[in-house]
CSV table of C-alpha atoms in Angstrom, one decimal:
chain,number,residue,atom,x,y,z
A,1,MET,CA,-13.3,-76.4,98.0
A,2,ALA,CA,-16.3,-78.7,97.7
A,3,GLY,CA,-17.6,-79.5,94.2
A,4,ILE,CA,-19.6,-81.8,92.2
A,5,VAL,CA,-17.9,-85.2,91.7
A,6,GLY,CA,-20.9,-86.8,90.0
A,7,TYR,CA,-24.5,-86.1,89.1
A,8,GLY,CA,-27.4,-88.0,87.8
A,9,ALA,CA,-31.0,-87.2,86.6
A,10,TYR,CA,-34.2,-89.1,86.3
A,11,ILE,CA,-37.6,-88.1,84.8
A,12,PRO,CA,-40.5,-90.5,84.6
A,13,ARG,CA,-41.6,-91.5,81.0
A,14,TYR,CA,-45.2,-90.4,81.2
A,15,ARG,CA,-46.5,-87.0,80.1
A,16,ILE,CA,-49.8,-85.2,80.0
A,17,LYS,CA,-50.4,-82.2,77.7
A,18,VAL,CA,-51.6,-78.9,79.1
A,19,GLU,CA,-54.2,-79.1,76.3
A,20,GLU,CA,-55.6,-82.3,77.7
A,21,ILE,CA,-56.0,-80.9,81.2
A,22,ALA,CA,-57.5,-77.6,79.9
A,23,HIS,CA,-60.1,-79.5,77.8
A,24,VAL,CA,-61.4,-81.4,80.9
A,25,TRP,CA,-61.9,-78.1,82.8
A,26,GLY,CA,-63.3,-76.2,79.9
A,27,LYS,CA,-60.4,-73.7,79.7
A,28,ASP,CA,-58.7,-72.2,76.8
A,29,ALA,CA,-55.6,-74.5,76.3
A,30,ARG,CA,-53.7,-72.1,74.1
A,31,ALA,CA,-54.1,-69.2,76.6
A,32,ILE,CA,-53.1,-71.3,79.5
A,33,SER,CA,-50.1,-73.0,77.8
A,34,GLY,CA,-49.0,-69.6,76.4
A,35,GLY,CA,-49.5,-67.9,79.8
A,36,LEU,CA,-47.5,-70.5,81.7
A,37,GLY,CA,-44.9,-71.2,79.0
A,38,VAL,CA,-45.6,-75.0,79.6
A,39,LYS,CA,-46.7,-77.5,76.9
A,40,GLU,CA,-46.8,-80.7,78.9
A,41,LYS,CA,-45.6,-82.1,82.2
A,42,SER,CA,-44.1,-85.4,83.4
A,43,VAL,CA,-46.3,-87.8,85.4
A,44,PRO,CA,-44.9,-90.6,87.6
A,45,SER,CA,-45.8,-94.2,86.9
A,46,LEU,CA,-48.0,-95.9,89.4
A,47,ASP,CA,-45.0,-97.6,91.0
A,48,GLU,CA,-42.8,-94.4,91.2
A,49,ASP,CA,-42.4,-92.0,94.0
A,50,THR,CA,-39.8,-89.7,95.5
A,51,ILE,CA,-37.8,-92.6,96.9
A,52,THR,CA,-37.7,-94.5,93.5
A,53,ILE,CA,-36.9,-91.4,91.5
A,54,SER,CA,-34.2,-90.4,94.0
A,55,THR,CA,-32.7,-93.9,93.9
A,56,GLN,CA,-32.6,-93.9,90.1
A,57,ALA,CA,-31.0,-90.4,90.0
A,58,ALA,CA,-28.5,-91.5,92.7
A,59,ARG,CA,-27.6,-94.7,90.8
A,60,ASN,CA,-27.0,-92.5,87.6
A,61,ALA,CA,-24.8,-90.2,89.6
A,62,LEU,CA,-22.7,-93.2,90.8
A,63,GLU,CA,-22.5,-94.5,87.3
A,64,TYR,CA,-21.3,-91.1,86.1
A,65,CYS,CA,-18.3,-90.9,88.6
A,66,GLY,CA,-17.7,-94.5,89.5
A,67,ILE,CA,-17.0,-93.9,93.2
A,68,ASP,CA,-17.6,-96.7,95.7
A,69,PRO,CA,-21.0,-96.0,97.4
A,70,GLN,CA,-19.5,-97.1,100.7
A,71,LYS,CA,-17.4,-93.9,100.6
A,72,ILE,CA,-20.5,-91.7,100.8
A,73,GLY,CA,-20.8,-90.4,104.3
A,74,ALA,CA,-24.0,-88.4,104.1
A,75,VAL,CA,-27.3,-88.8,102.2
A,76,TYR,CA,-29.8,-85.9,102.2
A,77,VAL,CA,-33.1,-86.2,100.2
A,78,GLY,CA,-35.0,-82.9,99.6
A,79,SER,CA,-38.7,-83.2,98.6
A,80,GLU,CA,-42.1,-82.0,99.6
A,81,SER,CA,-43.6,-85.4,98.5
A,82,HIS,CA,-41.8,-87.9,100.7
A,83,PRO,CA,-43.8,-91.1,100.7
A,84,TYR,CA,-43.8,-91.3,104.5
A,85,ALA,CA,-44.7,-88.6,107.0
A,86,VAL,CA,-42.5,-90.4,109.4
A,87,LYS,CA,-39.7,-92.7,108.1
A,88,PRO,CA,-37.0,-91.1,106.0
A,89,SER,CA,-36.7,-91.4,102.2
A,90,ALA,CA,-33.0,-91.1,102.7
A,91,THR,CA,-32.6,-94.4,104.5
A,92,VAL,CA,-34.3,-96.3,101.6
A,93,VAL,CA,-32.2,-94.5,99.0
A,94,ALA,CA,-29.0,-95.1,101.0
A,95,GLU,CA,-29.8,-98.8,101.4
A,96,ALA,CA,-30.7,-99.2,97.7
A,97,ILE,CA,-27.4,-97.7,96.5
A,98,GLY,CA,-25.3,-99.6,99.0
A,99,ALA,CA,-24.1,-96.6,101.1
A,100,THR,CA,-25.3,-97.9,104.5
A,101,PRO,CA,-24.6,-98.2,107.4
A,102,GLU,CA,-21.8,-95.7,108.2
A,103,LEU,CA,-23.4,-92.5,107.2
A,104,MET,CA,-25.5,-89.5,108.2
A,105,ALA,CA,-28.9,-89.3,106.6
A,106,ALA,CA,-32.0,-87.2,106.8
A,107,ASP,CA,-34.9,-85.8,104.7
A,108,TYR,CA,-35.2,-82.1,103.9
A,109,GLU,CA,-38.3,-80.1,103.1
A,110,PHE,CA,-38.4,-76.5,101.9
A,111,ALA,CA,-41.0,-76.5,99.1
A,112,CYS,CA,-39.1,-76.3,95.8
A,113,LYS,CA,-35.6,-75.7,97.2
A,114,ALA,CA,-35.0,-78.7,99.5
A,115,GLY,CA,-32.6,-80.2,97.0
A,116,THR,CA,-30.3,-77.2,96.9
A,117,ALA,CA,-30.5,-77.0,100.7
A,118,ALA,CA,-29.2,-80.6,100.7
A,119,MET,CA,-26.4,-79.6,98.4
A,120,GLN,CA,-25.3,-76.9,100.8
A,121,THR,CA,-25.4,-79.3,103.7
A,122,CYS,CA,-23.2,-81.7,101.8
A,123,MET,CA,-20.8,-78.9,100.8
A,124,ALA,CA,-20.4,-78.0,104.5
A,125,PHE,CA,-19.7,-81.6,105.5
A,126,VAL,CA,-17.1,-81.9,102.8
A,127,ASP,CA,-15.4,-78.6,103.5
A,128,SER,CA,-15.3,-79.3,107.2
A,129,GLY,CA,-13.7,-82.7,106.5
A,130,MET,CA,-16.6,-84.6,108.3
A,131,VAL,CA,-17.2,-86.7,105.1
A,132,ASP,CA,-15.3,-87.5,101.9
A,133,TYR,CA,-18.5,-87.6,99.8
A,134,GLY,CA,-22.0,-86.4,100.4
A,135,LEU,CA,-25.1,-87.3,98.3
A,136,ALA,CA,-27.6,-84.5,97.9
A,137,ILE,CA,-30.9,-85.2,96.1
A,138,GLY,CA,-33.8,-83.0,95.0
A,139,THR,CA,-36.9,-84.9,93.9
A,140,ASP,CA,-40.6,-84.4,93.8
A,141,THR,CA,-43.8,-86.0,92.6
A,142,SER,CA,-45.7,-82.8,93.2
A,143,GLN,CA,-49.4,-82.5,93.7
A,144,GLY,CA,-52.0,-80.1,92.2
A,145,ARG,CA,-55.6,-80.1,93.2
A,146,PRO,CA,-57.8,-81.1,90.2
A,147,GLY,CA,-59.0,-77.9,88.5
A,148,ASP,CA,-56.4,-75.7,90.3
A,149,PRO,CA,-54.0,-73.8,88.0
A,150,LEU,CA,-51.2,-75.8,89.7
A,151,GLU,CA,-52.5,-78.9,88.0
A,152,TYR,CA,-51.0,-77.7,84.6
A,153,THR,CA,-47.4,-77.7,86.0
A,154,THR,CA,-47.0,-80.1,89.0
A,155,ALA,CA,-44.6,-82.7,87.6
A,156,ALA,CA,-42.2,-85.4,88.7
A,157,GLY,CA,-38.5,-85.8,88.5
A,158,GLY,CA,-35.2,-85.4,90.3
A,159,ALA,CA,-31.5,-85.1,90.3
A,160,ALA,CA,-28.7,-86.3,92.5
A,161,TYR,CA,-25.3,-84.7,93.2
A,162,ILE,CA,-22.3,-86.4,94.8
A,163,ILE,CA,-20.4,-83.6,96.5
A,164,GLY,CA,-16.7,-84.1,97.3
A,165,LYS,CA,-13.3,-82.5,97.0
A,166,LYS,CA,-11.4,-85.0,94.8
A,167,ASP,CA,-11.8,-85.2,91.0
A,168,THR,CA,-14.6,-82.6,90.9
A,169,VAL,CA,-16.2,-82.1,87.5
A,170,ALA,CA,-17.4,-78.7,88.7
A,171,ASP,CA,-16.3,-76.6,91.7
A,172,ILE,CA,-18.9,-74.9,93.8
A,173,GLU,CA,-17.1,-71.6,94.3
A,174,ALA,CA,-19.7,-69.9,96.5
A,175,THR,CA,-23.3,-70.2,97.7
A,176,TYR,CA,-25.6,-67.5,99.2
A,177,SER,CA,-29.1,-67.9,100.6
A,178,PHE,CA,-31.9,-65.4,101.1
A,179,THR,CA,-34.6,-66.5,103.5
A,180,THR,CA,-37.8,-64.8,105.0
A,181,ASP,CA,-41.1,-65.9,106.3
A,182,THR,CA,-43.4,-65.4,103.3
A,183,PRO,CA,-46.8,-67.2,103.1
A,184,ASP,CA,-46.9,-67.7,99.3
A,185,PHE,CA,-47.6,-71.5,99.2
A,186,TRP,CA,-48.1,-74.2,101.8
A,187,ARG,CA,-49.6,-77.5,102.5
A,188,ARG,CA,-50.9,-78.4,106.0
A,189,GLU,CA,-50.3,-81.8,107.7
A,190,GLY,CA,-52.7,-84.4,106.3
A,191,GLU,CA,-53.8,-82.2,103.4
A,192,PRO,CA,-53.5,-83.9,100.0
A,193,TYR,CA,-53.0,-80.7,98.0
A,194,PRO,CA,-51.1,-77.5,98.6
A,195,SER,CA,-52.7,-74.0,98.8
A,196,HIS,CA,-51.2,-70.9,97.3
A,197,GLY,CA,-51.5,-67.2,97.3
A,198,ALA,CA,-52.1,-67.0,93.5
A,199,ARG,CA,-50.4,-63.8,92.3
A,200,PHE,CA,-48.8,-63.3,95.7
A,201,THR,CA,-46.5,-66.2,94.8
A,202,GLY,CA,-44.9,-63.9,92.1
A,203,GLU,CA,-43.2,-60.7,93.3
A,204,PRO,CA,-43.2,-61.2,97.1
A,205,GLY,CA,-42.4,-64.9,96.7
A,206,TYR,CA,-40.4,-66.0,93.7
A,207,PHE,CA,-38.9,-62.7,92.4
A,208,ARG,CA,-37.9,-61.2,95.7
A,209,HIS,CA,-36.1,-64.4,96.8
A,210,VAL,CA,-34.4,-65.3,93.5
A,211,ARG,CA,-33.3,-61.7,93.2
A,212,GLY,CA,-32.1,-61.6,96.9
A,213,ALA,CA,-30.1,-64.8,96.6
A,214,THR,CA,-28.6,-64.0,93.2
A,215,GLU,CA,-27.6,-60.4,94.1
A,216,GLY,CA,-26.2,-61.6,97.4
A,217,LEU,CA,-24.1,-64.2,95.5
A,218,LEU,CA,-22.8,-61.6,93.1
A,219,GLU,CA,-21.8,-59.2,95.9
A,220,LYS,CA,-20.1,-62.1,97.8
A,221,THR,CA,-18.1,-63.3,94.7
A,222,GLY,CA,-17.6,-60.1,92.8
A,223,TYR,CA,-18.9,-61.7,89.6
A,224,LYS,CA,-21.1,-59.9,87.2
A,225,PHE,CA,-23.9,-61.5,85.1
A,226,ASP,CA,-21.6,-61.3,82.0
A,227,ASP,CA,-19.1,-63.6,83.7
A,228,PHE,CA,-21.6,-66.5,83.6
A,229,ASP,CA,-21.9,-68.8,80.6
A,230,TYR,CA,-25.1,-70.4,81.8
A,231,VAL,CA,-27.9,-69.4,84.2
A,232,VAL,CA,-30.4,-71.7,85.9
A,233,PHE,CA,-33.3,-70.1,87.9
A,234,HIS,CA,-36.0,-72.1,89.6
A,235,GLN,CA,-38.7,-72.8,87.1
A,236,PRO,CA,-42.2,-73.1,88.4
A,237,ASN,CA,-43.4,-72.3,84.9
A,238,GLY,CA,-41.7,-71.3,81.7
A,239,LYS,CA,-42.3,-67.6,82.2
A,240,PHE,CA,-40.9,-66.7,85.6
A,241,PRO,CA,-37.2,-67.6,85.0
A,242,MET,CA,-37.3,-65.8,81.6
A,243,ARG,CA,-38.7,-62.7,83.2
A,244,MET,CA,-36.1,-62.8,86.0
A,245,ALA,CA,-33.4,-63.2,83.4
A,246,LYS,CA,-34.8,-60.2,81.4
A,247,LYS,CA,-34.8,-58.1,84.5
A,248,PHE,CA,-31.1,-58.9,85.1
A,249,GLY,CA,-30.3,-58.3,81.4
A,250,ILE,CA,-29.2,-62.0,80.9
A,251,PRO,CA,-29.6,-63.1,77.3
A,252,LYS,CA,-32.1,-65.8,76.5
A,253,GLU,CA,-29.4,-68.2,75.2
A,254,LYS,CA,-27.8,-68.5,78.6
A,255,ILE,CA,-31.0,-69.6,80.3
A,256,GLU,CA,-32.6,-71.8,77.7
A,257,VAL,CA,-30.2,-74.7,78.1
A,258,GLY,CA,-31.3,-75.3,81.7
A,259,LEU,CA,-35.0,-74.5,81.2
A,260,LEU,CA,-36.9,-77.7,81.2
A,261,THR,CA,-40.3,-76.7,82.5
A,262,PRO,CA,-41.8,-76.1,79.1
A,263,MET,CA,-41.3,-79.8,78.3
A,264,ILE,CA,-41.6,-81.5,81.7
A,265,GLY,CA,-43.4,-79.1,84.0
A,266,ASN,CA,-42.3,-78.0,87.5
A,267,THR,CA,-40.5,-80.8,89.3
A,268,TYR,CA,-40.4,-78.7,92.5
A,269,SER,CA,-37.3,-79.9,94.5
A,270,GLY,CA,-36.0,-81.4,91.3
A,271,SER,CA,-36.4,-78.2,89.3
A,272,THR,CA,-33.1,-76.3,89.8
A,273,PRO,CA,-31.0,-79.5,90.3
A,274,LEU,CA,-32.4,-80.9,86.9
A,275,GLY,CA,-31.8,-77.6,85.1
A,276,LEU,CA,-28.3,-77.6,86.4
A,277,ALA,CA,-27.8,-81.2,85.3
A,278,ALA,CA,-29.0,-80.3,81.8
A,279,VAL,CA,-26.4,-77.5,81.7
A,280,LEU,CA,-23.6,-79.8,83.0
A,281,ASP,CA,-24.4,-82.2,80.2
A,282,VAL,CA,-23.3,-79.7,77.6
A,283,ALA,CA,-20.9,-77.4,79.6
A,284,ARG,CA,-17.2,-77.2,78.8
A,285,PRO,CA,-14.2,-76.9,81.1
A,286,GLY,CA,-13.7,-73.4,82.5
A,287,GLN,CA,-17.3,-72.3,82.0
A,288,LEU,CA,-19.1,-70.6,84.8
A,289,ILE,CA,-22.7,-71.4,85.9
A,290,LEU,CA,-25.1,-69.4,88.0
A,291,ALA,CA,-27.9,-71.5,89.6
A,292,THR,CA,-30.5,-70.0,92.0
A,293,SER,CA,-33.3,-72.1,93.4
A,294,PHE,CA,-36.5,-70.9,95.1
A,295,GLY,CA,-38.6,-72.5,97.7
A,296,SER,CA,-41.9,-71.1,98.9
A,297,GLY,CA,-42.2,-70.1,102.4
A,298,ALA,CA,-39.7,-68.7,101.3
A,299,GLY,CA,-36.1,-68.7,100.3
A,300,GLY,CA,-33.6,-68.8,97.5
A,301,ASP,CA,-30.2,-70.6,97.3
A,302,SER,CA,-27.7,-69.2,94.8
A,303,PHE,CA,-24.6,-71.0,93.6
A,304,ALA,CA,-21.5,-70.0,91.4
A,305,ILE,CA,-20.2,-73.2,89.8
A,306,LYS,CA,-17.1,-73.5,87.7
A,307,VAL,CA,-16.8,-76.5,85.4
A,308,THR,CA,-13.4,-78.3,85.6
A,309,ASP,CA,-11.4,-80.2,82.9
A,310,LYS,CA,-12.7,-83.4,84.5
A,311,ILE,CA,-16.1,-83.0,83.1
A,312,HIS,CA,-17.1,-85.9,80.8
A,313,LYS,CA,-20.0,-87.2,78.8
A,314,ASN,CA,-23.0,-88.2,80.9
A,315,PRO,CA,-24.1,-91.7,79.9
A,316,ARG,CA,-27.7,-90.9,80.8
A,317,PRO,CA,-28.2,-87.2,79.8
A,318,VAL,CA,-31.2,-85.2,80.8
A,319,LYS,CA,-32.1,-84.7,77.2
A,320,ASP,CA,-32.7,-88.4,76.7
A,321,TYR,CA,-35.1,-88.5,79.6
A,322,VAL,CA,-36.9,-85.4,78.3
A,323,GLU,CA,-37.3,-87.0,74.9
A,324,ARG,CA,-38.5,-90.4,76.2
A,325,ARG,CA,-42.2,-89.9,76.6
A,326,SER,CA,-45.5,-91.6,76.5
A,327,TYR,CA,-48.8,-89.6,76.7
A,328,LEU,CA,-51.6,-90.1,79.1
A,329,THR,CA,-55.3,-89.1,78.9
A,330,TYR,CA,-56.7,-87.1,81.8
A,331,GLY,CA,-58.5,-90.3,83.0
A,332,GLU,CA,-55.2,-92.3,83.0
A,333,TYR,CA,-53.5,-89.4,84.6
A,334,ILE,CA,-55.8,-89.3,87.6
A,335,LYS,CA,-55.4,-93.0,88.0
A,336,HIS,CA,-51.6,-92.5,87.9
A,337,ARG,CA,-51.8,-89.8,90.5
A,338,LYS,CA,-54.2,-91.9,92.7
A,339,LYS,CA,-56.8,-89.1,92.6
A,340,ILE,CA,-59.6,-91.6,92.3
A,341,ARG,CA,-61.2,-92.7,95.6
A,342,MET,CA,-61.9,-96.5,95.4
B,1,MET,CA,-43.1,-111.4,94.8
B,2,PRO,CA,-45.8,-112.3,97.3
B,3,HIS,CA,-47.1,-109.8,99.6
B,4,ARG,CA,-45.8,-110.6,103.0
B,5,LYS,CA,-47.3,-109.2,106.2
B,6,SER,CA,-44.3,-109.8,108.4
B,7,LEU,CA,-42.1,-106.8,108.7
B,8,ALA,CA,-39.1,-108.9,109.7
B,9,SER,CA,-39.4,-111.0,106.5
B,10,VAL,CA,-39.6,-107.9,104.4
B,11,TRP,CA,-36.6,-106.4,106.2
B,12,ARG,CA,-34.5,-109.6,105.8
B,13,ARG,CA,-35.0,-109.4,102.0
B,14,ILE,CA,-33.7,-105.9,101.7
B,15,PRO,CA,-30.3,-106.8,100.3
B,16,GLN,CA,-31.7,-109.0,97.5
B,17,ARG,CA,-34.7,-106.7,96.8
B,18,TYR,CA,-32.8,-103.4,96.8
B,19,ARG,CA,-29.4,-104.4,95.6
B,20,MET,CA,-29.9,-107.8,93.9
B,21,GLU,CA,-27.4,-109.4,96.3
B,22,SER,CA,-27.3,-113.2,96.3
B,23,THR,CA,-25.0,-116.1,96.3
B,24,MET,CA,-23.1,-118.4,93.9
B,25,CYS,CA,-21.3,-121.7,94.1
B,26,GLU,CA,-17.6,-121.4,93.4
B,27,THR,CA,-17.3,-125.1,92.9
B,28,CYS,CA,-19.5,-125.3,89.8
B,29,GLY,CA,-19.8,-121.6,89.0
B,30,THR,CA,-23.6,-121.5,89.3
B,31,TYR,CA,-25.2,-118.2,90.3
B,32,PHE,CA,-28.4,-118.3,92.3
B,33,PHE,CA,-31.2,-115.8,92.8
B,34,PRO,CA,-32.6,-115.6,95.4
B,35,PRO,CA,-29.6,-116.6,97.5
B,36,ARG,CA,-29.0,-120.3,98.6
B,37,ASN,CA,-26.6,-121.3,101.3
B,38,PHE,CA,-26.2,-124.7,99.7
B,39,CYS,CA,-25.6,-125.8,96.1
B,40,PRO,CA,-28.1,-128.5,95.0
B,41,THR,CA,-25.5,-129.9,92.5
B,42,CYS,CA,-22.3,-129.8,94.5
B,43,ARG,CA,-24.0,-130.6,97.8
B,44,ARG,CA,-21.3,-131.1,100.4
B,45,LYS,CA,-18.7,-129.8,98.0
B,46,SER,CA,-20.6,-126.5,97.8
B,47,LYS,CA,-18.5,-123.4,98.2
B,48,ILE,CA,-21.0,-120.6,98.6
B,49,LYS,CA,-19.9,-117.0,97.9
B,50,HIS,CA,-21.8,-113.7,98.0
B,51,TYR,CA,-22.3,-111.6,94.8
B,52,ALA,CA,-24.3,-108.6,93.7
B,53,ALA,CA,-25.9,-108.9,90.2
B,54,LYS,CA,-25.0,-106.2,87.7
B,55,GLY,CA,-28.7,-105.9,87.0
B,56,THR,CA,-28.7,-106.5,83.3
B,57,GLY,CA,-30.1,-109.5,81.5
B,58,LYS,CA,-32.7,-110.6,79.0
B,59,VAL,CA,-36.3,-111.7,78.9
B,60,TYR,CA,-36.4,-115.5,79.1
B,61,SER,CA,-40.2,-115.6,79.1
B,62,TYR,CA,-43.1,-113.4,80.0
B,63,THR,CA,-46.8,-113.3,80.6
B,64,VAL,CA,-49.3,-110.4,80.6
B,65,ILE,CA,-51.4,-110.3,83.8
B,66,HIS,CA,-55.0,-109.2,83.2
B,67,VAL,CA,-56.5,-110.7,86.4
B,68,PRO,CA,-54.3,-109.3,89.2
B,69,GLN,CA,-53.8,-110.4,92.7
B,70,GLU,CA,-55.0,-108.0,95.5
B,71,GLY,CA,-53.2,-104.7,95.5
B,72,PHE,CA,-52.3,-104.7,91.8
B,73,GLU,CA,-55.7,-103.7,90.4
B,74,LEU,CA,-54.6,-100.3,89.1
B,75,GLU,CA,-51.6,-101.7,87.2
B,76,ILE,CA,-53.3,-104.1,84.8
B,77,PRO,CA,-52.4,-105.1,82.2
B,78,TYR,CA,-48.9,-105.6,83.5
B,79,VAL,CA,-46.0,-107.8,82.5
B,80,LEU,CA,-44.5,-110.5,84.7
B,81,ALA,CA,-41.3,-111.9,83.2
B,82,VAL,CA,-38.7,-114.5,83.9
B,83,VAL,CA,-35.5,-112.6,83.5
B,84,GLU,CA,-32.2,-114.3,82.8
B,85,LEU,CA,-29.5,-112.2,84.4
B,86,ASP,CA,-26.1,-111.9,82.6
B,87,GLU,CA,-24.7,-113.9,85.5
B,88,GLY,CA,-27.0,-116.8,84.5
B,89,ALA,CA,-29.5,-116.8,87.3
B,90,LYS,CA,-33.2,-116.6,86.4
B,91,LEU,CA,-35.8,-114.7,88.4
B,92,THR,CA,-39.4,-113.6,88.2
B,93,ALA,CA,-40.0,-109.9,88.2
B,94,GLN,CA,-42.3,-107.3,86.8
B,95,LEU,CA,-41.3,-105.4,83.6
B,96,CYS,CA,-42.2,-101.7,83.7
B,97,ASP,CA,-42.2,-98.8,81.3
B,98,VAL,CA,-42.7,-101.2,78.5
B,99,ASP,CA,-45.3,-101.1,75.7
B,100,LEU,CA,-47.0,-104.5,75.3
B,101,GLU,CA,-46.5,-104.4,71.5
B,102,ASP,CA,-42.7,-104.2,72.0
B,103,LEU,CA,-42.5,-107.3,74.3
B,104,LYS,CA,-40.2,-109.9,72.9
B,105,ILE,CA,-38.4,-113.0,74.3
B,106,GLY,CA,-34.7,-112.2,74.4
B,107,MET,CA,-35.2,-108.4,74.8
B,108,PRO,CA,-32.4,-106.8,76.8
B,109,VAL,CA,-33.5,-105.4,80.1
B,110,GLU,CA,-31.9,-103.7,83.1
B,111,VAL,CA,-32.9,-103.3,86.7
B,112,THR,CA,-34.8,-100.4,88.1
B,113,PHE,CA,-36.1,-99.6,91.6
B,114,ARG,CA,-39.8,-99.4,92.1
B,115,ARG,CA,-42.7,-99.7,94.5
B,116,ILE,CA,-44.1,-103.2,94.5
B,117,SER,CA,-47.0,-103.0,96.9
B,118,GLU,CA,-48.0,-101.3,100.1
B,119,GLY,CA,-49.6,-102.4,103.3
B,120,LYS,CA,-53.3,-101.5,103.8
B,121,GLY,CA,-54.3,-98.6,106.0
B,122,GLY,CA,-51.0,-96.7,106.2
B,123,GLY,CA,-48.8,-99.9,106.2
B,124,ILE,CA,-45.2,-100.1,105.1
B,125,ILE,CA,-44.3,-99.6,101.4
B,126,HIS,CA,-42.5,-102.4,99.7
B,127,TYR,CA,-39.7,-101.4,97.3
B,128,ALA,CA,-37.8,-103.8,95.1
B,129,TYR,CA,-36.3,-104.5,91.7
B,130,LYS,CA,-38.3,-104.4,88.5
B,131,PHE,CA,-36.9,-104.5,85.0
B,132,THR,CA,-37.2,-102.1,82.1
B,133,PRO,CA,-36.1,-102.4,78.5
B,134,ILE,CA,-32.6,-101.1,77.6
B,135,SER,CA,-33.2,-98.5,74.9
B,136,GLY,CA,-32.9,-94.8,74.3
B,137,GLN,CA,-31.7,-93.2,77.5
B,138,ASN,CA,-30.6,-96.6,78.9
B,139,LYS,CA,-28.1,-97.3,76.2
């Protein structure tokens, strides 16, 4: 059975407060922050992008497990903000960690769930014996149009998972996906910012697919919600995952550990992988984790993950990255995000 | 790190820029960065061997750039440092995620992977090492 051999996270150090953005657009900061359940979001440095964040997360994952990068046989990078339209992020990441040249590599895109799709691909490669180790990464430096509600949450960060069979720190017992054509959120070729269906992104998008994937996983495995010690749902804001948990009758304590959006915003493809990493940082052997991602367009990937006795202290825990922060003004923020035309 | 237009010259530097791979002389134990294929001290007695730097070191000296070269206008003021690697080699690199008031000669730093520059009009993006202070999450 494929499992997680190593994992690593990375979140840029810069933040902007919801209050600062709301002030610029003449909105009520308290109402927006309360409505979204988000206080501030992470912002990449001028020299950071999906490739650099993915590389740092991958290096942290290698540091965690100590495997030889030459043993990695597949690298898949999931993101909706790949720096190139044509030229893979995965080749740069693979080269930077020293995994080339004997490997399969490609980029994935499925809105916010490209990272978990990469994990499933690596699981299949490992289970079929095609590779010993696969590296799956979910990262984004997501974009929000100035003045759009998305601007309050679109953040940057990522997490990397080394999937293998030997010395797993957590076994992925099962995965289940739920996919339909739902036009809740999209970005056309050449467009700098995404468009979305506002409230349509809720019930027909997020809730239907997270519910579909999660219920499918429970039916497949026979688990009940009570069996899980921690739950991670995709977190486009601080409210949706809490509401989903409430509908399922999952107590707040089980979801809070992996809920990072209130402090760092929505890291898109990095969202569920980072939430899961925060849970693995504190999980004990034998504990069971439910993780369900959501990607607009739309689909959800659900995982049942059991922590093994090989779990050990993460030298670069998610918490440290969350706490490392330096605030930007809105003016500095638009410079960082290259929103100024020069 | 000068901006180079030739794709081939950028591509040839990938091992040193991405993974800090270089060479050392086994005869005298000197580590080089960037790589040399000849030791200036041992000359014909040079025994050149490949190594990859661990990526940790300390600031040997630094300067703060206020008048940038083309392509770095958005980044000012930024820090250019001479970093002395634990292996002993010294190299010039940008320091990132550092507050100017914290800058100190001797401060421990570690390697990170960042964008350096990009070609104009949809050109290639150049990635390479930069250094960041070892503190907090980096300990």
